[in-house]
Coordinates of C-alpha atoms in Angstrom, one line a residue:
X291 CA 2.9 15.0 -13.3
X292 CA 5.3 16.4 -10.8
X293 CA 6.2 19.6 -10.6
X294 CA 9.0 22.0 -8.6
X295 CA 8.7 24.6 -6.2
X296 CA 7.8 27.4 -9.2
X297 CA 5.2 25.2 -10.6
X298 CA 7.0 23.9 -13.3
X299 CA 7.0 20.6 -14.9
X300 CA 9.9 18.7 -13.7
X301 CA 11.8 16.6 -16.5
X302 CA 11.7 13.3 -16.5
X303 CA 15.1 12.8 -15.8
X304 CA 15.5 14.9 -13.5
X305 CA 13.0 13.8 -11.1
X306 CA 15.0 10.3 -11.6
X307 CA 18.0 12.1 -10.5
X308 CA 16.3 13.6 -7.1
X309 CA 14.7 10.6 -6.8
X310 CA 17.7 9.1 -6.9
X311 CA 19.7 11.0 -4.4
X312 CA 16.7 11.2 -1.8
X313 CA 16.7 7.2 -1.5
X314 CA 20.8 7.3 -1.6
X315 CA 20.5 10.1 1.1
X316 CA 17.7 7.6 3.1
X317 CA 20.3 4.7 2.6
X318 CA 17.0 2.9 0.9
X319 CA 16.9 0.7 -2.1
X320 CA 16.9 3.1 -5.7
X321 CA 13.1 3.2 -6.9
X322 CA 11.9 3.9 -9.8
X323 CA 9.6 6.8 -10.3
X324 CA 6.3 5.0 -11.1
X325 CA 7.3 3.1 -7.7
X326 CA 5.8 6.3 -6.1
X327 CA 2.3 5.8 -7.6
X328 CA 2.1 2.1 -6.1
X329 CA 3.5 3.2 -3.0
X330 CA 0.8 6.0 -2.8
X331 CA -1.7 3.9 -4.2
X332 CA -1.0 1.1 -1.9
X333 CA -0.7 3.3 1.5
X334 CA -4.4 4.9 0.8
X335 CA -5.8 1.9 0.0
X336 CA -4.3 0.1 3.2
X337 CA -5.2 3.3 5.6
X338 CA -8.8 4.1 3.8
X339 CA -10.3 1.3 1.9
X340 CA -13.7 3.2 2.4
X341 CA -12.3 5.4 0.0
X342 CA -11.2 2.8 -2.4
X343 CA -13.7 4.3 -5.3
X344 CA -12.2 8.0 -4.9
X345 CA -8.8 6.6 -5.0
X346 CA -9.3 4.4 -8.3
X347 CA -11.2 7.4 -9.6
X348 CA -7.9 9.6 -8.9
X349 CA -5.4 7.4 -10.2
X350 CA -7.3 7.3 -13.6
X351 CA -8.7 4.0 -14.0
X352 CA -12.3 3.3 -14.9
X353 CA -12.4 0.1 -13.3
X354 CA -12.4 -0.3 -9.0
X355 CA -11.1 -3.8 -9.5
X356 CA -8.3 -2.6 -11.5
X357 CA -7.1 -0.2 -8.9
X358 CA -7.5 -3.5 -6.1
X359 CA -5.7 -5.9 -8.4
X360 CA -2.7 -3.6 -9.2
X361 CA -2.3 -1.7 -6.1
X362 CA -4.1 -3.5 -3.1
X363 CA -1.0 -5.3 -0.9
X364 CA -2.3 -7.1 2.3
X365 CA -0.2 -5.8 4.9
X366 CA 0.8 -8.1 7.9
X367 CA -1.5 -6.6 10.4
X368 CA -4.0 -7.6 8.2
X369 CA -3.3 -10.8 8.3
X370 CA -2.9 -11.0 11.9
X371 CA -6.3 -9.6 12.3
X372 CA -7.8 -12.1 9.6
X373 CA -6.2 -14.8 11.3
X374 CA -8.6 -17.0 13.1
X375 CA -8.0 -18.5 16.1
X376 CA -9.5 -22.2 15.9
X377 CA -10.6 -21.9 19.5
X378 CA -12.7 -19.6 18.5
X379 CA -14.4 -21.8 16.2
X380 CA -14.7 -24.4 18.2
X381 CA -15.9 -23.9 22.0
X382 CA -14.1 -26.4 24.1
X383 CA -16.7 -27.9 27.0
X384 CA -14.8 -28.1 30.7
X385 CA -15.5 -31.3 32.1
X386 CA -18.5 -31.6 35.0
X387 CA -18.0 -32.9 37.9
X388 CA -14.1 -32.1 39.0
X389 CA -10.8 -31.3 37.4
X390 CA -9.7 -32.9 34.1
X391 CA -7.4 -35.8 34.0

């Protein structure tokens, strides 16, 4: 539920309408208003994942692996940090006895 400045419960279309002008005003793609939940959703769980529980827990669902399925996006310094480098898999013996050929 969103709400404006006095506390009251902003209509539906209404918030579209803000939302609306604040991504025209960014010079960002339109989004729709449940795109703010995933894009909440999706920058806790990429900045905290400790918290991951207390996250589901707040966005109403009973289920941790919901919350992961739905919202969890792997960033790409995530995967950069995943990556494996195959020399460090596989150490790589220097020659004895003088330079290599």
């Amino acid at each position: 539920m969103f709400t404006g400045l006095s506390g009251v419960r902003l209509n539906l279309e209404n918030l579209k309408r803000y939302l609306d002008a604040y991504c025209d005003e960014a010079q960002i793609r339109r989004i729709p208003v449940h795109g703010l939940r995933h894009t909440l959703a999706s920058l806790a769980l990429a900045r905290n994942r400790d918290q991951a529980d207390a996250i589901s827990k707040n966005l109403g669902h009973s289920k941790l692996s919901t919350t992961l399925y739905i919202y969890r996006t792997v960033h790409s310094e995530e995967r950069r940090q995943a990556a494996v480098n195959l020399s460090d898999l596989l150490p790589i013996e220097k020659p004895v006895g003088g330079d290599a050929a």
